[in-house]
Coordinates of C-alpha atoms in Angstrom, one line a residue:
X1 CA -2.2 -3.1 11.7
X2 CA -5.3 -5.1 11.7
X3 CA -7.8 -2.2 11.8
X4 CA -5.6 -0.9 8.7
X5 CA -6.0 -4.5 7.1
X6 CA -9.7 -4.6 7.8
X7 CA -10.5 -0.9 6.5
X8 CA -8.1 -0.8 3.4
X9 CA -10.7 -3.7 1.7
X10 CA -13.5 -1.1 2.4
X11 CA -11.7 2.1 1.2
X12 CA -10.8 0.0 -2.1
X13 CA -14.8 -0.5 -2.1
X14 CA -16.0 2.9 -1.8
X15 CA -13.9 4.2 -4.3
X16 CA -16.1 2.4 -6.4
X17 CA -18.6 4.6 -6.9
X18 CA -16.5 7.4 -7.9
X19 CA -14.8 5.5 -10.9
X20 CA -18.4 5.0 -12.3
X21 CA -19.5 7.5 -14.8
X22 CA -21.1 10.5 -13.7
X23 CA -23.7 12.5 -16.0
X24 CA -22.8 15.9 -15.8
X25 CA -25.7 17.1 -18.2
X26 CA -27.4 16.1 -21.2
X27 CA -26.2 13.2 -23.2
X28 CA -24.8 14.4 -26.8
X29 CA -23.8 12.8 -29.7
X30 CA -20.0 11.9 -30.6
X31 CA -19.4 10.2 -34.0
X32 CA -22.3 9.0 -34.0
X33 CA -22.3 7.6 -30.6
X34 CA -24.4 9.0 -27.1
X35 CA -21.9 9.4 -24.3
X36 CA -22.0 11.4 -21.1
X37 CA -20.0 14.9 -21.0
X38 CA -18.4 15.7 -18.4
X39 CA -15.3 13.4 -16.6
X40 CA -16.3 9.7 -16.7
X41 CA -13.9 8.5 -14.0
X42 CA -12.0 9.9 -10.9
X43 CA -8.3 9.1 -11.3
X44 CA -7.9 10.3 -7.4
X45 CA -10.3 7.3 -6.7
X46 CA -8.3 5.0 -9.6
X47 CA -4.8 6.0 -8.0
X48 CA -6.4 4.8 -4.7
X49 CA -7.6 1.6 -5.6
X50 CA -4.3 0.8 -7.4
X51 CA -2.5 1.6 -4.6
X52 CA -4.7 -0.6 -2.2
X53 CA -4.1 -3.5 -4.6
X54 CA -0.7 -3.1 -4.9
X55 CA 0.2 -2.7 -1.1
X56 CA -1.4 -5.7 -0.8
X57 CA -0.6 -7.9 -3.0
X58 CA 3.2 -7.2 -2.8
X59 CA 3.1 -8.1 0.7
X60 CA 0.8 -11.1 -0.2
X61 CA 3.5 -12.3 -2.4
X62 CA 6.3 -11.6 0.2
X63 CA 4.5 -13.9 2.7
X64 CA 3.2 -16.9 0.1
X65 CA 7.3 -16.7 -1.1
X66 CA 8.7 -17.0 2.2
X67 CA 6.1 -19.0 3.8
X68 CA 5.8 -21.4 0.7
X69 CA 2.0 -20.7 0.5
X70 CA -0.5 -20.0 -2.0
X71 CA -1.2 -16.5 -2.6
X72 CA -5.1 -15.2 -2.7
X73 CA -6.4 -14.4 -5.5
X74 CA -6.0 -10.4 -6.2
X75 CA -9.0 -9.0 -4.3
X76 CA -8.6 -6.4 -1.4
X77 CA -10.6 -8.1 0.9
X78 CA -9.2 -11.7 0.3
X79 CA -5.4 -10.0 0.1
X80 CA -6.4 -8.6 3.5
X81 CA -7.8 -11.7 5.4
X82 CA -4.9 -13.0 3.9
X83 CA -2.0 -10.7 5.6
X84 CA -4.4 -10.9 8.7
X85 CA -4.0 -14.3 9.2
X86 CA -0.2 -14.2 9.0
X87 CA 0.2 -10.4 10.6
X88 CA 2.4 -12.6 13.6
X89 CA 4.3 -13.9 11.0
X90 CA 4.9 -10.3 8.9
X91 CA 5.7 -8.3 12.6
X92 CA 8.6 -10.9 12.9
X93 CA 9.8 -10.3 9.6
X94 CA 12.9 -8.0 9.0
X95 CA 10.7 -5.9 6.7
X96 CA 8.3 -5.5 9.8
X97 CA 9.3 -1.5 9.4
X98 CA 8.8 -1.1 6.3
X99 CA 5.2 -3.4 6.5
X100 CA 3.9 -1.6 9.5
X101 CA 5.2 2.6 7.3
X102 CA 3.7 0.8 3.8
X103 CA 0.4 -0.1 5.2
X104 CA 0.1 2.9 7.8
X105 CA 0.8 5.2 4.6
X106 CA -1.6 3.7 2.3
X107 CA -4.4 3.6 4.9
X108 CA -3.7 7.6 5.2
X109 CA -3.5 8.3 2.1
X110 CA -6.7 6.2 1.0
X111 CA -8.7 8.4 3.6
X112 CA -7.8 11.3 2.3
X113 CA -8.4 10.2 -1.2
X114 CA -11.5 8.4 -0.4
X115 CA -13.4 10.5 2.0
X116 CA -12.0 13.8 1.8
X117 CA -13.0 16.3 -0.5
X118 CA -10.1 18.4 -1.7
X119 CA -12.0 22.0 -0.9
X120 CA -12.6 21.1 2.6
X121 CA -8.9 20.2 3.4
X122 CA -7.7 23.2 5.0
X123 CA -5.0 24.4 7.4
X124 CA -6.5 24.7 10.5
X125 CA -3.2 26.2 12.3
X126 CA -0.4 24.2 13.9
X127 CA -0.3 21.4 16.2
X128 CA -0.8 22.5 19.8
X129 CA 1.2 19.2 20.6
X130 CA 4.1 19.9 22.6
X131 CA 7.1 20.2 19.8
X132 CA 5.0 19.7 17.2
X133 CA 4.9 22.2 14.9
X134 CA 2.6 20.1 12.1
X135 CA -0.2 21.3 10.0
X136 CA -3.9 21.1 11.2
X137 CA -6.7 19.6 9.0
X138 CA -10.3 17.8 9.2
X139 CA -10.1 14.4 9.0
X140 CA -12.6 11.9 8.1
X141 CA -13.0 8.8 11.4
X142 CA -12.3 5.5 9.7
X143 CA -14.9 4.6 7.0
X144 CA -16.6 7.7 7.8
X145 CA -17.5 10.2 4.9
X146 CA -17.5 13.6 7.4
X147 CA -15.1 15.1 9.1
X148 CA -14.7 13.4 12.2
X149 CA -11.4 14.6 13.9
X150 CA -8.8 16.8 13.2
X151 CA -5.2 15.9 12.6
X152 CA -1.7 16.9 12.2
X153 CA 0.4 15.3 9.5
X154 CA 2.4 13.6 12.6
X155 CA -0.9 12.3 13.5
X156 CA -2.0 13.8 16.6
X157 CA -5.7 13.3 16.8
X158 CA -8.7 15.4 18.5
X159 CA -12.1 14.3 18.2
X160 CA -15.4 16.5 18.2
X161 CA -15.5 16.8 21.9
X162 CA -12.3 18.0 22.2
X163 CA -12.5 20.6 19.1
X164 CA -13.6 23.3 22.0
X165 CA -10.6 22.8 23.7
X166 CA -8.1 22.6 20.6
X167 CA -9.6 26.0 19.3
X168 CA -8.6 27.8 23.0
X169 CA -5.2 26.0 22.8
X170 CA -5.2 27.4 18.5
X171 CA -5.8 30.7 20.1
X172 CA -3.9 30.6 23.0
X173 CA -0.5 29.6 21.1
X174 CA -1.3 32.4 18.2
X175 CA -1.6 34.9 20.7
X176 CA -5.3 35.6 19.6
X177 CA -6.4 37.0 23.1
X178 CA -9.8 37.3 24.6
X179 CA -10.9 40.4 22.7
X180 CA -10.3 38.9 19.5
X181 CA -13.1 35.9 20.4
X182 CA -15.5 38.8 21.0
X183 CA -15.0 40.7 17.4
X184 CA -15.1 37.1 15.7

C-alpha cells in the first residue's frame, strides 16, 4: 500500500504532459482565431488523473471524518502523504478491503493508462501459473515508461530475465514443440 500511495502522486504527474496540447500540423485559422488541429487533450490521461484524485480524496475524507482531522488540500501528492501517515489507522478500518482493492485497482489501471500505449498491449498467451488461465501482456515497472515485465490480469509477474524461461514454459503449454522454434 505505501509503494501504491507513493507512485499514484507520480502517475497523476505524468499524465500531465499528455493533457497538454499537442500540434499535430500547421496552425489554421478558426473564426478568426489560430488554434492547433489535431486533439488538444488525452481524455485516457484526463480519466486517469480524475480517478487518482478521486481515490484519494474519498479516502482522505473517510479518515479526516472518522479521525476528526483536517483534510489536505486536494493534491495527489499531499492526499497521498496524507493516507500514508494514517495507512495503520486505514488497515484497521472495516473498509480495510475495500481500501487495500480501491487503491490496488487505481494504481493498475493508472499504469496502464499512463505508461502503456494501447498498440503495444497485446496477448502474449496464457499464464503458465499453475491454475491460472489469465491473459498475458507487457507491462510497464512502476514509473517506468517501457515495458518492464509481463503480467497476467491475476497479477503474476516475470521480469526481463525470466522472459527466456516464460517463452519455453508459453511454448511448452501450447504444445509448440522443438521444430516449431527452428521454422520461427
Amino acid at each position: 500500500m505505501r509503494s501504491c500511495l507513493g507512485e499514484l502522486p507520480d502517475i497523476y504527474a505524468d499524465c500531465e504532459a499528455a493533457l497538454l496540447p499537442r500540434r499535430h500540423g500547421p496552425l489554421r485559422p478558426v473564426g478568426g482565431a489560430r488554434r492547433h488541429s489535431g486533439p488538444p487533450l488525452d481524455e485516457g490521461a484526463m480519466a486517469t488523473r480524475s480517478r487518482i484524485l478521486g481515490t484519494l480524496s474519498s479516502w482522505a475524507a473517510l479518515v479526516a471524518d472518522e479521525r476528526g482531522v483536517r483534510a489536505p488540500r486536494r493534491r495527489p501528492a499531499e492526499l497521498a502523504a496524507f493516507l500514508l501517515g494514517h495507512l495503520d489507522w486505514l488497515l484497521c478500518h472495516p473498509a480495510a478491503g475495500d481500501f487495500v482493492e480501491e487503491l490496488l485497482d487505481a494504481a493498475e489501471t493508472a499504469r496502464r493508462a499512463a505508461y502503456v500505449k494501447p498498440s503495444l498491449v497485446t496477448n502474449l498467451g496464457s499464464c503458465v501459473h499453475p491454475g491460472c488461465a489469465r491473459p498475458l501482456s507487457p507491462a510497464p515497472l512502476t514509473g517506468a515508461k517501457g515495458v518492464g515485465q509481463v503480467r497476467c490480469a491475476a497479477g503474476h509477474t516475470w521480469l526481463p530475465h525470466q522472459w527466456l524461461a516464460l517463452m519455453r514454459n508459453l511454448r511448452r503449454e501450447q504444445g509448440i514443440g522443438r521444430s516449431a522454434e527452428g521454422a520461427a
